[in-house]
Tab-separated table of C-alpha atoms in Angstrom:
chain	number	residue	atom	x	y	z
A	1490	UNK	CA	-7.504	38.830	-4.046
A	1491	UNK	CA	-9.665	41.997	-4.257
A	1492	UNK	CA	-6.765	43.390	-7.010
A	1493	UNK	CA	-7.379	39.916	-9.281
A	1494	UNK	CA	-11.318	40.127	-9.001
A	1495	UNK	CA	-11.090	43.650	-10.238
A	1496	UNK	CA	-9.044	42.764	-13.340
A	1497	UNK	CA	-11.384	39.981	-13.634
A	1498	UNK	CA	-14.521	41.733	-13.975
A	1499	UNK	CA	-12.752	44.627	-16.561
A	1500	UNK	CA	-11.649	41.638	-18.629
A	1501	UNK	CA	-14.654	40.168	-18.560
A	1502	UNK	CA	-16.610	43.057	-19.232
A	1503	UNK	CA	-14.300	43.586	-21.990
A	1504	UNK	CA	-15.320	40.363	-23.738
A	1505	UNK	CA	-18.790	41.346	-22.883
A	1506	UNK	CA	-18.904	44.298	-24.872
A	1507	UNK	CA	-18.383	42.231	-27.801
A	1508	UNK	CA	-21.048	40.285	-27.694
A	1509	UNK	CA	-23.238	43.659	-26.981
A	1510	UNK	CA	-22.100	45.455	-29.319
A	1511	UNK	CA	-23.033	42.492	-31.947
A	1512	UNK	CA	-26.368	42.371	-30.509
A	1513	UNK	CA	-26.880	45.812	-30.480
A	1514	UNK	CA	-25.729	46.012	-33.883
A	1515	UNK	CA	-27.465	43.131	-35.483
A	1516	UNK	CA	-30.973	43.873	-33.224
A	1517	UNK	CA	-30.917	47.747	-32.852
A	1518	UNK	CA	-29.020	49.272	-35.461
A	1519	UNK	CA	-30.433	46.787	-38.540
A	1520	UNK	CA	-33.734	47.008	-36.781
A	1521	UNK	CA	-35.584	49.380	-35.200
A	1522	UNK	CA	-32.925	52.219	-34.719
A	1523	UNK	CA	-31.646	51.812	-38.530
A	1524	UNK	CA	-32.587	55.095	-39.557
A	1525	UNK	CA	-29.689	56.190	-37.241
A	1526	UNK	CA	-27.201	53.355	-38.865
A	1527	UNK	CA	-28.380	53.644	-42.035
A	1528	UNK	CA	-25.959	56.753	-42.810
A	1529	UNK	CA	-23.213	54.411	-42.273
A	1530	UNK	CA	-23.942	52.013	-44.986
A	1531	UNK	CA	-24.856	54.937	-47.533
A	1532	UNK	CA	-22.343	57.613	-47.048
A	1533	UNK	CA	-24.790	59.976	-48.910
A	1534	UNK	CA	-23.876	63.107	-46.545
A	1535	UNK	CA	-20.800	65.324	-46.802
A	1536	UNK	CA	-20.125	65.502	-43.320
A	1537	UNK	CA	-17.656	63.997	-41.036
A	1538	UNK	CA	-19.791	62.747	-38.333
A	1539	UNK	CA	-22.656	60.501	-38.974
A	1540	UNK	CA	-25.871	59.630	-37.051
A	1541	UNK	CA	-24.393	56.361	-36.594
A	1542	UNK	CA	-22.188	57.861	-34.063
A	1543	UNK	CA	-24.649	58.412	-31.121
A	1544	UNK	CA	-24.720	54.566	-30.756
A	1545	UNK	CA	-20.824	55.371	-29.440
A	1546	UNK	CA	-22.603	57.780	-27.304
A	1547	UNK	CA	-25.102	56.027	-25.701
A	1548	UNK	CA	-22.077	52.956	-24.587
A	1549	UNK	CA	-20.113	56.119	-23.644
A	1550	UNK	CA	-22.877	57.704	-20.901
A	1551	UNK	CA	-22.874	53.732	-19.764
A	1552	UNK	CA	-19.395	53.848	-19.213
A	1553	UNK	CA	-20.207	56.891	-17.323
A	1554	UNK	CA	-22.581	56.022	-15.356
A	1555	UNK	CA	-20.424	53.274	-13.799
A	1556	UNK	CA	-17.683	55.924	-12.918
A	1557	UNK	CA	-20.245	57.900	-10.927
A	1558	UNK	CA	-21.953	54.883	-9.538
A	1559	UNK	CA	-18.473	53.709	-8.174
A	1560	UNK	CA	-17.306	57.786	-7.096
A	1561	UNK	CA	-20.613	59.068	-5.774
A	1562	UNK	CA	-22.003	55.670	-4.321
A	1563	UNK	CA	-19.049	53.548	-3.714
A	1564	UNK	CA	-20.124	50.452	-5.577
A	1565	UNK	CA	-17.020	49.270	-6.189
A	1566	UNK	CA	-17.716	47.038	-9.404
A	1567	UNK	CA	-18.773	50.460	-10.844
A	1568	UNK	CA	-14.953	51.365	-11.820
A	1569	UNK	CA	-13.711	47.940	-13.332
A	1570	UNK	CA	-16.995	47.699	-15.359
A	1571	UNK	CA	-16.387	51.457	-16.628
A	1572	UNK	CA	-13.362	50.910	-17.404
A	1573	UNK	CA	-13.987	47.858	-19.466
A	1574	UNK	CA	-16.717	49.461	-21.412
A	1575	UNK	CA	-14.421	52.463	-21.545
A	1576	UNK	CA	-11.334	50.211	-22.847
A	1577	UNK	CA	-13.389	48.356	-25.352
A	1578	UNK	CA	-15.107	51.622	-27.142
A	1579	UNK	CA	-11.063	52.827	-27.509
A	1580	UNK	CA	-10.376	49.588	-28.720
A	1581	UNK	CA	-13.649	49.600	-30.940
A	1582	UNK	CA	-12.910	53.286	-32.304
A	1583	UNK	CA	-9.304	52.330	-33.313
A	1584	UNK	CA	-10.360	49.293	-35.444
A	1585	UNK	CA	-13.625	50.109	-36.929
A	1586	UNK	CA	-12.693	53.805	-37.460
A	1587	UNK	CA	-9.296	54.352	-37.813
A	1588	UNK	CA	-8.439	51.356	-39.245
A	1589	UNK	CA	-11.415	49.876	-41.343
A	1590	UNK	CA	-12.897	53.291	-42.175
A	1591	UNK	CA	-10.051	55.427	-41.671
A	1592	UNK	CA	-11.454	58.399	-40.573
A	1593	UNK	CA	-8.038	59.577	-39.156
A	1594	UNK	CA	-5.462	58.549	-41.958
A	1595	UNK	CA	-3.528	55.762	-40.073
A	1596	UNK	CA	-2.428	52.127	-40.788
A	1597	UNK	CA	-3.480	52.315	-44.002
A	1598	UNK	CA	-0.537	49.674	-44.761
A	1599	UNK	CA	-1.176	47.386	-42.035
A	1600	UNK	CA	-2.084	43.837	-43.445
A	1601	UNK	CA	-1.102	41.548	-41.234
A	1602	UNK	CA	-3.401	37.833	-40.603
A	1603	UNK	CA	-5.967	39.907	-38.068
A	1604	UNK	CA	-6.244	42.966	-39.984
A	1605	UNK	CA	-7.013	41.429	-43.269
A	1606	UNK	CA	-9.448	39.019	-41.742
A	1607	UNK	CA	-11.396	42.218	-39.920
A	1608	UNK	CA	-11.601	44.279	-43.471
A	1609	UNK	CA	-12.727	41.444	-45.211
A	1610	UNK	CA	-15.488	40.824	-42.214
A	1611	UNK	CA	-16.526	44.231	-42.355
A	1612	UNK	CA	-16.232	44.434	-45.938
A	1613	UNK	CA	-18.925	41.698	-46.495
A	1614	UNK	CA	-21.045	43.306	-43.590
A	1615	UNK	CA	-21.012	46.488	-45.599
A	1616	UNK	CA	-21.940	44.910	-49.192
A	1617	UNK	CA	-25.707	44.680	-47.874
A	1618	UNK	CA	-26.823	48.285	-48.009
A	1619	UNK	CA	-30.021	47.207	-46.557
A	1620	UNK	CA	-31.035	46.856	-42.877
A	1621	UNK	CA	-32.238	43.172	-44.194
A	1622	UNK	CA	-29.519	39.997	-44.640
A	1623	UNK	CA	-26.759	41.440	-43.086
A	1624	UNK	CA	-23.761	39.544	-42.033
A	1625	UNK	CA	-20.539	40.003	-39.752
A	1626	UNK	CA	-21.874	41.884	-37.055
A	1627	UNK	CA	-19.119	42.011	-34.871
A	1628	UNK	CA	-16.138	43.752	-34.597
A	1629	UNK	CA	-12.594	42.169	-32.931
A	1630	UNK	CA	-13.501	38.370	-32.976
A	1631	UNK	CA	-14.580	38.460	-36.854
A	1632	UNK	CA	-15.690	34.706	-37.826
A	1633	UNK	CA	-13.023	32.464	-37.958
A	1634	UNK	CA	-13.728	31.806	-41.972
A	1635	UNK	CA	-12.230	35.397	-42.802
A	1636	UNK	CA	-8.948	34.195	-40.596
A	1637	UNK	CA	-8.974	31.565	-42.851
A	1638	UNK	CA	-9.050	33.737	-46.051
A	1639	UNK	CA	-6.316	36.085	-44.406
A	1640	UNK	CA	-4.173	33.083	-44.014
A	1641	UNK	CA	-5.081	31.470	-47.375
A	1642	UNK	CA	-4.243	34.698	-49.292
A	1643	UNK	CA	-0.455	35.084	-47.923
A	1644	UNK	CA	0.078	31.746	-49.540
């Protein structure tokens, strides 16, 4: 029982993280924090690493701070909400990095239904290179229209 609540609460944390990072996003990095976002939508720097990137950070101390919470104090829901937070930045680095932004040359000839529908989110999100009237600000569940379009244009 203990086993199942654990997976539980990384799962749900998981799904969680989602909807944080898309608040966070939409809220913090298109509002007050854009000056450390904006480099992101501008690309007017030469350098590999971006401002942006102390957003990933920030959720990665979190992550930390569970870990010692659960080593150090023994609060058990520490690990399988670190790990969730840990499990979603991986998954979070792989699409919007490696595969939307390809900082690391890889699957740059994936095109399956999902991947087309998240470039073509994050490809509208990116056509506002203002912190105003963004769109798409999530990341793995992109709106269910650019499924559609992914679907539509294999036809």
């Amino acid at each position: 029982m203990q086993t199942l609540l654990w997976i539980l609460v990384f799962l749900m944390t998981f799904v969680v993280m989602e909807f944080l990072a898309w608040a966070t996003h939409k809220y913090v990095m298109h509002g007050f924090l854009w000056s450390l976002h904006q480099d992101h939508h501008h690309k007017k720097h030469n350098s590999w690493w971006e401002k942006n990137d102390l957003f990933f950070i920030f959720y990665a101390l979190v992550s930390i701070g569970c870990f010692l919470l659960w080593s150090f104090e023994g609060v058990w829901i520490g690990l399988p909400i670190g790990l969730g937070i840990f499990a979603y930045g991986l998954a979070y680095f792989g699409v919007h990095d490696i595969f939307i932004h390809q900082r690391f040359k890889l699957f740059r000839n994936a095109n399956g239904w999902y991947g087309k529908a998240l470039r073509r989110a994050h490809k509208m999100h990116h056509k506002h290179l203002g912190k105003d009237d963004g769109e798409s600000f999530g990341m793995l569940f992109p709106p269910i229209k650019y499924f559609k379009q992914a679907r539509a244009s294999k036809r």
